[in-house]
Amino acid sequence: EDDGEGEGEHEPEVIPQITYKEIEAFKTMLASFADVYVNDALDASLTHSNTVADLRIPVKVMGIRMTEEVRKLGMFFKYPHSPTFAAIGGTFKANISDRILLIDSLIY
């Protein structure tokens, strides 16, 4: 007889809903601990989301790794090599015109 509690059967995980007001209060609390914010994560900076980059901290700077990534990206566009391969992605909601500009810059 099966009591419904066999292996592989799990109750769905309940994910709490967090309000915009709670997120903003958390960011304010985090920002209160810092005078300077060092961003060393380029990939986290390329999207508009609830990241620590949104914190209201008086001084924001790029870290060593991020500075190097931006420098290499700049060199790629200044001195492109052929052939060039690009994998362009993003969310469905992302602005397609931004991707077209990027593709144009790689082609011409």
PDB file of N, CA and C in Angstrom:
ATOM      1  N   GLU A   1       0.839  -1.187   0.000  1.00  0.00           N
ATOM      2  CA  GLU A   1       0.000   0.000   0.000  1.00  0.00           C
ATOM      3  C   GLU A   1       0.880   1.245   0.000  1.00  0.00           C
ATOM      4  N   ASP A   2       0.565   2.231  -0.877  1.00  0.00           N
ATOM      5  CA  ASP A   2       1.361   3.453  -1.006  1.00  0.00           C
ATOM      6  C   ASP A   2       0.710   4.573  -0.203  1.00  0.00           C
ATOM      7  N   ASP A   3       1.493   5.150   0.704  1.00  0.00           N
ATOM      8  CA  ASP A   3       0.943   6.246   1.521  1.00  0.00           C
ATOM      9  C   ASP A   3       1.242   7.617   0.934  1.00  0.00           C
ATOM     10  N   GLY A   4       1.826   7.684  -0.291  1.00  0.00           N
ATOM     11  CA  GLY A   4       2.078   8.955  -0.954  1.00  0.00           C
ATOM     12  C   GLY A   4       3.330   9.661  -0.497  1.00  0.00           C
ATOM     13  N   GLU A   5       4.118   9.020   0.366  1.00  0.00           N
ATOM     14  CA  GLU A   5       5.334   9.654   0.863  1.00  0.00           C
ATOM     15  C   GLU A   5       6.568   8.901   0.395  1.00  0.00           C
ATOM     16  N   GLY A   6       6.532   8.427  -0.838  1.00  0.00           N
ATOM     17  CA  GLY A   6       7.656   7.690  -1.390  1.00  0.00           C
ATOM     18  C   GLY A   6       8.791   8.608  -1.775  1.00  0.00           C
ATOM     19  N   GLU A   7       9.916   7.979  -2.130  1.00  0.00           N
ATOM     20  CA  GLU A   7      11.075   8.765  -2.545  1.00  0.00           C
ATOM     21  C   GLU A   7      10.769   9.523  -3.823  1.00  0.00           C
ATOM     22  N   GLY A   8      11.325  10.707  -3.947  1.00  0.00           N
ATOM     23  CA  GLY A   8      11.128  11.500  -5.145  1.00  0.00           C
ATOM     24  C   GLY A   8       9.915  12.408  -5.088  1.00  0.00           C
ATOM     25  N   GLU A   9       9.078  12.214  -4.106  1.00  0.00           N
ATOM     26  CA  GLU A   9       7.900  13.080  -3.978  1.00  0.00           C
ATOM     27  C   GLU A   9       8.157  14.089  -2.878  1.00  0.00           C
ATOM     28  N   HIS A  10       8.134  15.361  -3.257  1.00  0.00           N
ATOM     29  CA  HIS A  10       8.404  16.427  -2.297  1.00  0.00           C
ATOM     30  C   HIS A  10       7.334  17.494  -2.443  1.00  0.00           C
ATOM     31  N   GLU A  11       7.083  18.161  -1.350  1.00  0.00           N
ATOM     32  CA  GLU A  11       6.170  19.299  -1.418  1.00  0.00           C
ATOM     33  C   GLU A  11       6.899  20.449  -2.090  1.00  0.00           C
ATOM     34  N   PRO A  12       6.188  21.246  -2.881  1.00  0.00           N
ATOM     35  CA  PRO A  12       6.854  22.377  -3.543  1.00  0.00           C
ATOM     36  C   PRO A  12       7.395  23.362  -2.514  1.00  0.00           C
ATOM     37  N   GLU A  13       8.565  23.918  -2.831  1.00  0.00           N
ATOM     38  CA  GLU A  13       9.190  24.890  -1.947  1.00  0.00           C
ATOM     39  C   GLU A  13       8.393  26.187  -1.966  1.00  0.00           C
ATOM     40  N   VAL A  14       8.155  26.732  -0.814  1.00  0.00           N
ATOM     41  CA  VAL A  14       7.427  27.989  -0.703  1.00  0.00           C
ATOM     42  C   VAL A  14       8.447  29.123  -0.706  1.00  0.00           C
ATOM     43  N   ILE A  15       8.331  30.011  -1.672  1.00  0.00           N
ATOM     44  CA  ILE A  15       9.242  31.147  -1.787  1.00  0.00           C
ATOM     45  C   ILE A  15       8.520  32.386  -1.255  1.00  0.00           C
ATOM     46  N   PRO A  16       9.082  33.000  -0.220  1.00  0.00           N
ATOM     47  CA  PRO A  16       8.406  34.176   0.344  1.00  0.00           C
ATOM     48  C   PRO A  16       8.415  35.350  -0.636  1.00  0.00           C
ATOM     49  N   GLN A  17       7.355  36.087  -0.659  1.00  0.00           N
ATOM     50  CA  GLN A  17       7.262  37.271  -1.505  1.00  0.00           C
ATOM     51  C   GLN A  17       7.794  38.469  -0.720  1.00  0.00           C
ATOM     52  N   ILE A  18       8.748  39.163  -1.311  1.00  0.00           N
ATOM     53  CA  ILE A  18       9.353  40.324  -0.666  1.00  0.00           C
ATOM     54  C   ILE A  18       8.878  41.566  -1.403  1.00  0.00           C
ATOM     55  N   THR A  19       8.464  42.549  -0.661  1.00  0.00           N
ATOM     56  CA  THR A  19       7.927  43.764  -1.271  1.00  0.00           C
ATOM     57  C   THR A  19       9.050  44.724  -1.652  1.00  0.00           C
ATOM     58  N   TYR A  20       8.742  45.624  -2.553  1.00  0.00           N
ATOM     59  CA  TYR A  20       9.691  46.666  -2.967  1.00  0.00           C
ATOM     60  C   TYR A  20      10.125  47.484  -1.757  1.00  0.00           C
ATOM     61  N   LYS A  21       9.197  47.781  -0.881  1.00  0.00           N
ATOM     62  CA  LYS A  21       9.499  48.574   0.313  1.00  0.00           C
ATOM     63  C   LYS A  21      10.505  47.841   1.211  1.00  0.00           C
ATOM     64  N   GLU A  22      10.371  46.527   1.344  1.00  0.00           N
ATOM     65  CA  GLU A  22      11.308  45.740   2.152  1.00  0.00           C
ATOM     66  C   GLU A  22      12.700  45.708   1.512  1.00  0.00           C
ATOM     67  N   ILE A  23      12.744  45.612   0.204  1.00  0.00           N
ATOM     68  CA  ILE A  23      14.026  45.617  -0.509  1.00  0.00           C
ATOM     69  C   ILE A  23      14.729  46.957  -0.306  1.00  0.00           C
ATOM     70  N   GLU A  24      13.995  48.042  -0.457  1.00  0.00           N
ATOM     71  CA  GLU A  24      14.578  49.372  -0.271  1.00  0.00           C
ATOM     72  C   GLU A  24      15.063  49.570   1.162  1.00  0.00           C
ATOM     73  N   ALA A  25      14.320  49.064   2.141  1.00  0.00           N
ATOM     74  CA  ALA A  25      14.741  49.173   3.542  1.00  0.00           C
ATOM     75  C   ALA A  25      16.023  48.377   3.776  1.00  0.00           C
ATOM     76  N   PHE A  26      16.132  47.209   3.157  1.00  0.00           N
ATOM     77  CA  PHE A  26      17.348  46.394   3.274  1.00  0.00           C
ATOM     78  C   PHE A  26      18.550  47.102   2.657  1.00  0.00           C
ATOM     79  N   LYS A  27      18.351  47.718   1.471  1.00  0.00           N
ATOM     80  CA  LYS A  27      19.437  48.461   0.816  1.00  0.00           C
ATOM     81  C   LYS A  27      19.892  49.627   1.683  1.00  0.00           C
ATOM     82  N   THR A  28      18.954  50.326   2.280  1.00  0.00           N
ATOM     83  CA  THR A  28      19.282  51.459   3.154  1.00  0.00           C
ATOM     84  C   THR A  28      20.098  50.985   4.348  1.00  0.00           C
ATOM     85  N   MET A  29      19.699  49.849   4.930  1.00  0.00           N
ATOM     86  CA  MET A  29      20.425  49.295   6.066  1.00  0.00           C
ATOM     87  C   MET A  29      21.841  48.894   5.652  1.00  0.00           C
ATOM     88  N   LEU A  30      22.004  48.230   4.490  1.00  0.00           N
ATOM     89  CA  LEU A  30      23.333  47.843   4.013  1.00  0.00           C
ATOM     90  C   LEU A  30      24.211  49.070   3.768  1.00  0.00           C
ATOM     91  N   ALA A  31      23.637  50.084   3.134  1.00  0.00           N
ATOM     92  CA  ALA A  31      24.398  51.299   2.806  1.00  0.00           C
ATOM     93  C   ALA A  31      24.873  52.021   4.062  1.00  0.00           C
ATOM     94  N   SER A  32      24.161  51.858   5.146  1.00  0.00           N
ATOM     95  CA  SER A  32      24.545  52.556   6.379  1.00  0.00           C
ATOM     96  C   SER A  32      25.870  52.035   6.948  1.00  0.00           C
ATOM     97  N   PHE A  33      26.337  50.873   6.481  1.00  0.00           N
ATOM     98  CA  PHE A  33      27.583  50.298   6.979  1.00  0.00           C
ATOM     99  C   PHE A  33      28.812  50.728   6.191  1.00  0.00           C
ATOM    100  N   ALA A  34      28.632  51.490   5.090  1.00  0.00           N
ATOM    101  CA  ALA A  34      29.777  51.767   4.217  1.00  0.00           C
ATOM    102  C   ALA A  34      29.883  53.231   3.825  1.00  0.00           C
ATOM    103  N   ASP A  35      31.134  53.659   3.591  1.00  0.00           N
ATOM    104  CA  ASP A  35      31.405  54.983   3.046  1.00  0.00           C
ATOM    105  C   ASP A  35      31.846  54.879   1.591  1.00  0.00           C
ATOM    106  N   VAL A  36      32.386  53.708   1.222  1.00  0.00           N
ATOM    107  CA  VAL A  36      32.898  53.476  -0.124  1.00  0.00           C
ATOM    108  C   VAL A  36      32.381  52.127  -0.612  1.00  0.00           C
ATOM    109  N   TYR A  37      31.963  52.082  -1.875  1.00  0.00           N
ATOM    110  CA  TYR A  37      31.524  50.831  -2.500  1.00  0.00           C
ATOM    111  C   TYR A  37      32.481  50.510  -3.639  1.00  0.00           C
ATOM    112  N   VAL A  38      33.115  49.340  -3.598  1.00  0.00           N
ATOM    113  CA  VAL A  38      34.021  48.888  -4.648  1.00  0.00           C
ATOM    114  C   VAL A  38      33.302  47.783  -5.424  1.00  0.00           C
ATOM    115  N   ASN A  39      33.013  48.068  -6.689  1.00  0.00           N
ATOM    116  CA  ASN A  39      32.332  47.093  -7.537  1.00  0.00           C
ATOM    117  C   ASN A  39      33.395  46.337  -8.328  1.00  0.00           C
ATOM    118  N   ASP A  40      33.456  45.043  -8.132  1.00  0.00           N
ATOM    119  CA  ASP A  40      34.428  44.217  -8.850  1.00  0.00           C
ATOM    120  C   ASP A  40      33.719  43.093  -9.602  1.00  0.00           C
ATOM    121  N   ALA A  41      32.461  43.316  -9.961  1.00  0.00           N
ATOM    122  CA  ALA A  41      31.673  42.293 -10.653  1.00  0.00           C
ATOM    123  C   ALA A  41      31.000  42.908 -11.875  1.00  0.00           C
ATOM    124  N   LEU A  42      31.691  42.862 -13.010  1.00  0.00           N
ATOM    125  CA  LEU A  42      31.161  43.464 -14.231  1.00  0.00           C
ATOM    126  C   LEU A  42      29.819  42.870 -14.627  1.00  0.00           C
ATOM    127  N   ASP A  43      29.690  41.542 -14.553  1.00  0.00           N
ATOM    128  CA  ASP A  43      28.445  40.919 -14.988  1.00  0.00           C
ATOM    129  C   ASP A  43      27.243  41.351 -14.147  1.00  0.00           C
ATOM    130  N   ALA A  44      27.457  41.669 -12.886  1.00  0.00           N
ATOM    131  CA  ALA A  44      26.364  42.153 -12.045  1.00  0.00           C
ATOM    132  C   ALA A  44      26.023  43.606 -12.338  1.00  0.00           C
ATOM    133  N   SER A  45      26.923  44.304 -13.032  1.00  0.00           N
ATOM    134  CA  SER A  45      26.711  45.710 -13.342  1.00  0.00           C
ATOM    135  C   SER A  45      26.003  45.920 -14.676  1.00  0.00           C
ATOM    136  N   LEU A  46      25.851  44.859 -15.440  1.00  0.00           N
ATOM    137  CA  LEU A  46      25.298  44.996 -16.783  1.00  0.00           C
ATOM    138  C   LEU A  46      23.789  44.854 -16.830  1.00  0.00           C
ATOM    139  N   THR A  47      23.161  44.736 -15.708  1.00  0.00           N
ATOM    140  CA  THR A  47      21.713  44.573 -15.675  1.00  0.00           C
ATOM    141  C   THR A  47      21.116  45.502 -14.630  1.00  0.00           C
ATOM    142  N   HIS A  48      19.902  45.917 -14.865  1.00  0.00           N
ATOM    143  CA  HIS A  48      19.206  46.734 -13.873  1.00  0.00           C
ATOM    144  C   HIS A  48      18.403  45.777 -12.998  1.00  0.00           C
ATOM    145  N   SER A  49      18.875  45.574 -11.815  1.00  0.00           N
ATOM    146  CA  SER A  49      18.204  44.659 -10.900  1.00  0.00           C
ATOM    147  C   SER A  49      18.457  45.137  -9.486  1.00  0.00           C
ATOM    148  N   ASN A  50      18.014  44.368  -8.541  1.00  0.00           N
ATOM    149  CA  ASN A  50      18.212  44.724  -7.141  1.00  0.00           C
ATOM    150  C   ASN A  50      19.572  44.249  -6.671  1.00  0.00           C
ATOM    151  N   THR A  51      20.612  44.878  -7.196  1.00  0.00           N
ATOM    152  CA  THR A  51      21.967  44.512  -6.812  1.00  0.00           C
ATOM    153  C   THR A  51      22.521  45.527  -5.835  1.00  0.00           C
ATOM    154  N   VAL A  52      23.660  45.200  -5.285  1.00  0.00           N
ATOM    155  CA  VAL A  52      24.305  46.126  -4.357  1.00  0.00           C
ATOM    156  C   VAL A  52      24.779  47.383  -5.056  1.00  0.00           C
ATOM    157  N   ALA A  53      24.857  47.360  -6.387  1.00  0.00           N
ATOM    158  CA  ALA A  53      25.252  48.556  -7.121  1.00  0.00           C
ATOM    159  C   ALA A  53      24.230  49.682  -6.951  1.00  0.00           C
ATOM    160  N   ASP A  54      23.020  49.331  -6.569  1.00  0.00           N
ATOM    161  CA  ASP A  54      21.967  50.325  -6.368  1.00  0.00           C
ATOM    162  C   ASP A  54      22.042  50.994  -4.995  1.00  0.00           C
ATOM    163  N   LEU A  55      22.970  50.580  -4.168  1.00  0.00           N
ATOM    164  CA  LEU A  55      23.062  51.157  -2.831  1.00  0.00           C
ATOM    165  C   LEU A  55      23.434  52.634  -2.909  1.00  0.00           C
ATOM    166  N   ARG A  56      22.870  53.398  -2.000  1.00  0.00           N
ATOM    167  CA  ARG A  56      23.150  54.837  -1.948  1.00  0.00           C
ATOM    168  C   ARG A  56      24.359  55.072  -1.047  1.00  0.00           C
ATOM    169  N   ILE A  57      25.543  54.901  -1.643  1.00  0.00           N
ATOM    170  CA  ILE A  57      26.807  55.087  -0.925  1.00  0.00           C
ATOM    171  C   ILE A  57      27.530  56.235  -1.614  1.00  0.00           C
ATOM    172  N   PRO A  58      28.088  57.182  -0.841  1.00  0.00           N
ATOM    173  CA  PRO A  58      28.651  58.395  -1.437  1.00  0.00           C
ATOM    174  C   PRO A  58      29.728  58.157  -2.497  1.00  0.00           C
ATOM    175  N   VAL A  59      30.627  57.204  -2.279  1.00  0.00           N
ATOM    176  CA  VAL A  59      31.736  56.976  -3.204  1.00  0.00           C
ATOM    177  C   VAL A  59      31.614  55.563  -3.771  1.00  0.00           C
ATOM    178  N   LYS A  60      31.576  55.482  -5.116  1.00  0.00           N
ATOM    179  CA  LYS A  60      31.531  54.187  -5.793  1.00  0.00           C
ATOM    180  C   LYS A  60      32.678  54.124  -6.787  1.00  0.00           C
ATOM    181  N   VAL A  61      33.442  53.030  -6.745  1.00  0.00           N
ATOM    182  CA  VAL A  61      34.587  52.868  -7.632  1.00  0.00           C
ATOM    183  C   VAL A  61      34.591  51.456  -8.221  1.00  0.00           C
ATOM    184  N   MET A  62      35.354  51.306  -9.328  1.00  0.00           N
ATOM    185  CA  MET A  62      35.546  49.987  -9.911  1.00  0.00           C
ATOM    186  C   MET A  62      36.750  49.335  -9.250  1.00  0.00           C
ATOM    187  N   GLY A  63      36.640  48.031  -9.038  1.00  0.00           N
ATOM    188  CA  GLY A  63      37.759  47.271  -8.488  1.00  0.00           C
ATOM    189  C   GLY A  63      38.751  46.902  -9.584  1.00  0.00           C
ATOM    190  N   ILE A  64      39.825  46.240  -9.184  1.00  0.00           N
ATOM    191  CA  ILE A  64      40.893  45.882 -10.115  1.00  0.00           C
ATOM    192  C   ILE A  64      40.390  44.948 -11.210  1.00  0.00           C
ATOM    193  N   ARG A  65      39.654  43.916 -10.854  1.00  0.00           N
ATOM    194  CA  ARG A  65      39.166  42.958 -11.852  1.00  0.00           C
ATOM    195  C   ARG A  65      38.212  43.619 -12.836  1.00  0.00           C
ATOM    196  N   MET A  66      37.298  44.419 -12.327  1.00  0.00           N
ATOM    197  CA  MET A  66      36.344  45.081 -13.214  1.00  0.00           C
ATOM    198  C   MET A  66      37.061  46.068 -14.128  1.00  0.00           C
ATOM    199  N   THR A  67      38.021  46.797 -13.604  1.00  0.00           N
ATOM    200  CA  THR A  67      38.795  47.732 -14.417  1.00  0.00           C
ATOM    201  C   THR A  67      39.490  46.989 -15.560  1.00  0.00           C
ATOM    202  N   GLU A  68      40.056  45.832 -15.255  1.00  0.00           N
ATOM    203  CA  GLU A  68      40.742  45.036 -16.275  1.00  0.00           C
ATOM    204  C   GLU A  68      39.757  44.513 -17.324  1.00  0.00           C
ATOM    205  N   GLU A  69      38.577  44.075 -16.902  1.00  0.00           N
ATOM    206  CA  GLU A  69      37.574  43.591 -17.856  1.00  0.00           C
ATOM    207  C   GLU A  69      37.116  44.709 -18.790  1.00  0.00           C
ATOM    208  N   VAL A  70      36.899  45.891 -18.251  1.00  0.00           N
ATOM    209  CA  VAL A  70      36.485  47.030 -19.070  1.00  0.00           C
ATOM    210  C   VAL A  70      37.603  47.415 -20.037  1.00  0.00           C
ATOM    211  N   ARG A  71      38.864  47.381 -19.580  1.00  0.00           N
ATOM    212  CA  ARG A  71      40.001  47.692 -20.445  1.00  0.00           C
ATOM    213  C   ARG A  71      40.089  46.699 -21.604  1.00  0.00           C
ATOM    214  N   LYS A  72      39.938  45.410 -21.302  1.00  0.00           N
ATOM    215  CA  LYS A  72      40.001  44.386 -22.351  1.00  0.00           C
ATOM    216  C   LYS A  72      38.847  44.534 -23.336  1.00  0.00           C
ATOM    217  N   LEU A  73      37.667  44.849 -22.844  1.00  0.00           N
ATOM    218  CA  LEU A  73      36.515  45.058 -23.725  1.00  0.00           C
ATOM    219  C   LEU A  73      36.761  46.246 -24.641  1.00  0.00           C
ATOM    220  N   GLY A  74      37.325  47.308 -24.090  1.00  0.00           N
ATOM    221  CA  GLY A  74      37.659  48.480 -24.900  1.00  0.00           C
ATOM    222  C   GLY A  74      38.685  48.159 -25.968  1.00  0.00           C
ATOM    223  N   MET A  75      39.688  47.355 -25.622  1.00  0.00           N
ATOM    224  CA  MET A  75      40.707  46.949 -26.597  1.00  0.00           C
ATOM    225  C   MET A  75      40.087  46.098 -27.708  1.00  0.00           C
ATOM    226  N   PHE A  76      39.118  45.263 -27.349  1.00  0.00           N
ATOM    227  CA  PHE A  76      38.456  44.425 -28.347  1.00  0.00           C
ATOM    228  C   PHE A  76      37.768  45.291 -29.394  1.00  0.00           C
ATOM    229  N   PHE A  77      37.086  46.340 -28.962  1.00  0.00           N
ATOM    230  CA  PHE A  77      36.384  47.202 -29.913  1.00  0.00           C
ATOM    231  C   PHE A  77      37.338  48.144 -30.653  1.00  0.00           C
ATOM    232  N   LYS A  78      38.431  48.525 -30.011  1.00  0.00           N
ATOM    233  CA  LYS A  78      39.381  49.428 -30.659  1.00  0.00           C
ATOM    234  C   LYS A  78      40.246  48.696 -31.686  1.00  0.00           C
ATOM    235  N   TYR A  79      40.631  47.472 -31.371  1.00  0.00           N
ATOM    236  CA  TYR A  79      41.493  46.673 -32.265  1.00  0.00           C
ATOM    237  C   TYR A  79      40.869  45.296 -32.497  1.00  0.00           C
ATOM    238  N   PRO A  80      39.784  45.242 -33.255  1.00  0.00           N
ATOM    239  CA  PRO A  80      39.109  43.942 -33.457  1.00  0.00           C
ATOM    240  C   PRO A  80      39.963  43.000 -34.301  1.00  0.00           C
ATOM    241  N   HIS A  81      39.868  41.720 -34.005  1.00  0.00           N
ATOM    242  CA  HIS A  81      40.555  40.686 -34.772  1.00  0.00           C
ATOM    243  C   HIS A  81      39.524  39.956 -35.615  1.00  0.00           C
ATOM    244  N   SER A  82      39.956  39.422 -36.734  1.00  0.00           N
ATOM    245  CA  SER A  82      39.062  38.634 -37.572  1.00  0.00           C
ATOM    246  C   SER A  82      39.542  37.197 -37.568  1.00  0.00           C
ATOM    247  N   PRO A  83      38.702  36.227 -37.615  1.00  0.00           N
ATOM    248  CA  PRO A  83      37.243  36.352 -37.535  1.00  0.00           C
ATOM    249  C   PRO A  83      36.791  36.625 -36.098  1.00  0.00           C
ATOM    250  N   THR A  84      35.633  37.213 -35.978  1.00  0.00           N
ATOM    251  CA  THR A  84      35.069  37.531 -34.675  1.00  0.00           C
ATOM    252  C   THR A  84      33.821  36.695 -34.458  1.00  0.00           C
ATOM    253  N   PHE A  85      33.697  36.150 -33.281  1.00  0.00           N
ATOM    254  CA  PHE A  85      32.517  35.386 -32.900  1.00  0.00           C
ATOM    255  C   PHE A  85      31.886  36.085 -31.709  1.00  0.00           C
ATOM    256  N   ALA A  86      30.580  36.238 -31.735  1.00  0.00           N
ATOM    257  CA  ALA A  86      29.890  36.854 -30.603  1.00  0.00           C
ATOM    258  C   ALA A  86      28.642  36.050 -30.281  1.00  0.00           C
ATOM    259  N   ALA A  87      28.475  35.727 -29.030  1.00  0.00           N
ATOM    260  CA  ALA A  87      27.247  35.095 -28.541  1.00  0.00           C
ATOM    261  C   ALA A  87      26.506  36.176 -27.776  1.00  0.00           C
ATOM    262  N   ILE A  88      25.377  36.594 -28.310  1.00  0.00           N
ATOM    263  CA  ILE A  88      24.635  37.707 -27.717  1.00  0.00           C
ATOM    264  C   ILE A  88      23.351  37.159 -27.114  1.00  0.00           C
ATOM    265  N   GLY A  89      23.161  37.437 -25.859  1.00  0.00           N
ATOM    266  CA  GLY A  89      21.983  36.923 -25.167  1.00  0.00           C
ATOM    267  C   GLY A  89      21.295  38.024 -24.395  1.00  0.00           C
ATOM    268  N   GLY A  90      20.436  37.620 -23.540  1.00  0.00           N
ATOM    269  CA  GLY A  90      19.706  38.569 -22.710  1.00  0.00           C
ATOM    270  C   GLY A  90      18.313  38.063 -22.435  1.00  0.00           C
ATOM    271  N   THR A  91      17.592  38.832 -21.693  1.00  0.00           N
ATOM    272  CA  THR A  91      16.229  38.437 -21.378  1.00  0.00           C
ATOM    273  C   THR A  91      15.290  38.871 -22.487  1.00  0.00           C
ATOM    274  N   PHE A  92      14.131  38.282 -22.498  1.00  0.00           N
ATOM    275  CA  PHE A  92      13.134  38.615 -23.505  1.00  0.00           C
ATOM    276  C   PHE A  92      12.741  40.090 -23.416  1.00  0.00           C
ATOM    277  N   LYS A  93      12.747  40.625 -22.201  1.00  0.00           N
ATOM    278  CA  LYS A  93      12.334  42.013 -21.989  1.00  0.00           C
ATOM    279  C   LYS A  93      13.414  43.019 -22.388  1.00  0.00           C
ATOM    280  N   ALA A  94      14.631  42.534 -22.626  1.00  0.00           N
ATOM    281  CA  ALA A  94      15.738  43.442 -22.949  1.00  0.00           C
ATOM    282  C   ALA A  94      15.461  44.179 -24.251  1.00  0.00           C
ATOM    283  N   ASN A  95      16.006  45.361 -24.344  1.00  0.00           N
ATOM    284  CA  ASN A  95      15.788  46.211 -25.498  1.00  0.00           C
ATOM    285  C   ASN A  95      16.555  45.669 -26.702  1.00  0.00           C
ATOM    286  N   ILE A  96      15.846  45.281 -27.744  1.00  0.00           N
ATOM    287  CA  ILE A  96      16.465  44.699 -28.939  1.00  0.00           C
ATOM    288  C   ILE A  96      17.339  45.719 -29.665  1.00  0.00           C
ATOM    289  N   SER A  97      17.012  46.993 -29.570  1.00  0.00           N
ATOM    290  CA  SER A  97      17.808  48.007 -30.270  1.00  0.00           C
ATOM    291  C   SER A  97      19.232  48.070 -29.712  1.00  0.00           C
ATOM    292  N   ASP A  98      19.418  47.781 -28.422  1.00  0.00           N
ATOM    293  CA  ASP A  98      20.767  47.737 -27.845  1.00  0.00           C
ATOM    294  C   ASP A  98      21.577  46.608 -28.470  1.00  0.00           C
ATOM    295  N   ARG A  99      20.931  45.479 -28.692  1.00  0.00           N
ATOM    296  CA  ARG A  99      21.625  44.341 -29.308  1.00  0.00           C
ATOM    297  C   ARG A  99      21.974  44.648 -30.759  1.00  0.00           C
ATOM    298  N   ILE A 100      21.079  45.333 -31.457  1.00  0.00           N
ATOM    299  CA  ILE A 100      21.347  45.692 -32.865  1.00  0.00           C
ATOM    300  C   ILE A 100      22.544  46.620 -32.947  1.00  0.00           C
ATOM    301  N   LEU A 101      22.649  47.582 -32.038  1.00  0.00           N
ATOM    302  CA  LEU A 101      23.803  48.486 -32.001  1.00  0.00           C
ATOM    303  C   LEU A 101      25.087  47.701 -31.772  1.00  0.00           C
ATOM    304  N   LEU A 102      25.043  46.719 -30.879  1.00  0.00           N
ATOM    305  CA  LEU A 102      26.221  45.902 -30.616  1.00  0.00           C
ATOM    306  C   LEU A 102      26.612  45.094 -31.840  1.00  0.00           C
ATOM    307  N   ILE A 103      25.635  44.491 -32.506  1.00  0.00           N
ATOM    308  CA  ILE A 103      25.905  43.705 -33.710  1.00  0.00           C
ATOM    309  C   ILE A 103      26.496  44.602 -34.798  1.00  0.00           C
ATOM    310  N   ASP A 104      25.914  45.782 -34.995  1.00  0.00           N
ATOM    311  CA  ASP A 104      26.446  46.729 -35.983  1.00  0.00           C
ATOM    312  C   ASP A 104      27.895  47.088 -35.687  1.00  0.00           C
ATOM    313  N   SER A 105      28.209  47.301 -34.410  1.00  0.00           N
ATOM    314  CA  SER A 105      29.579  47.680 -34.053  1.00  0.00           C
ATOM    315  C   SER A 105      30.555  46.533 -34.316  1.00  0.00           C
ATOM    316  N   LEU A 106      30.084  45.306 -34.257  1.00  0.00           N
ATOM    317  CA  LEU A 106      30.959  44.166 -34.535  1.00  0.00           C
ATOM    318  C   LEU A 106      31.143  43.930 -36.034  1.00  0.00           C
ATOM    319  N   ILE A 107      30.132  44.282 -36.810  1.00  0.00           N
ATOM    320  CA  ILE A 107      30.174  44.036 -38.268  1.00  0.00           C
ATOM    321  C   ILE A 107      30.995  45.088 -38.979  1.00  0.00           C
ATOM    322  N   TYR A 108      30.807  46.339 -38.616  1.00  0.00           N
ATOM    323  CA  TYR A 108      31.435  47.432 -39.368  1.00  0.00           C
ATOM    324  C   TYR A 108      32.683  47.944 -38.719  1.00  0.00           C
TER     325      TYR A 108
END
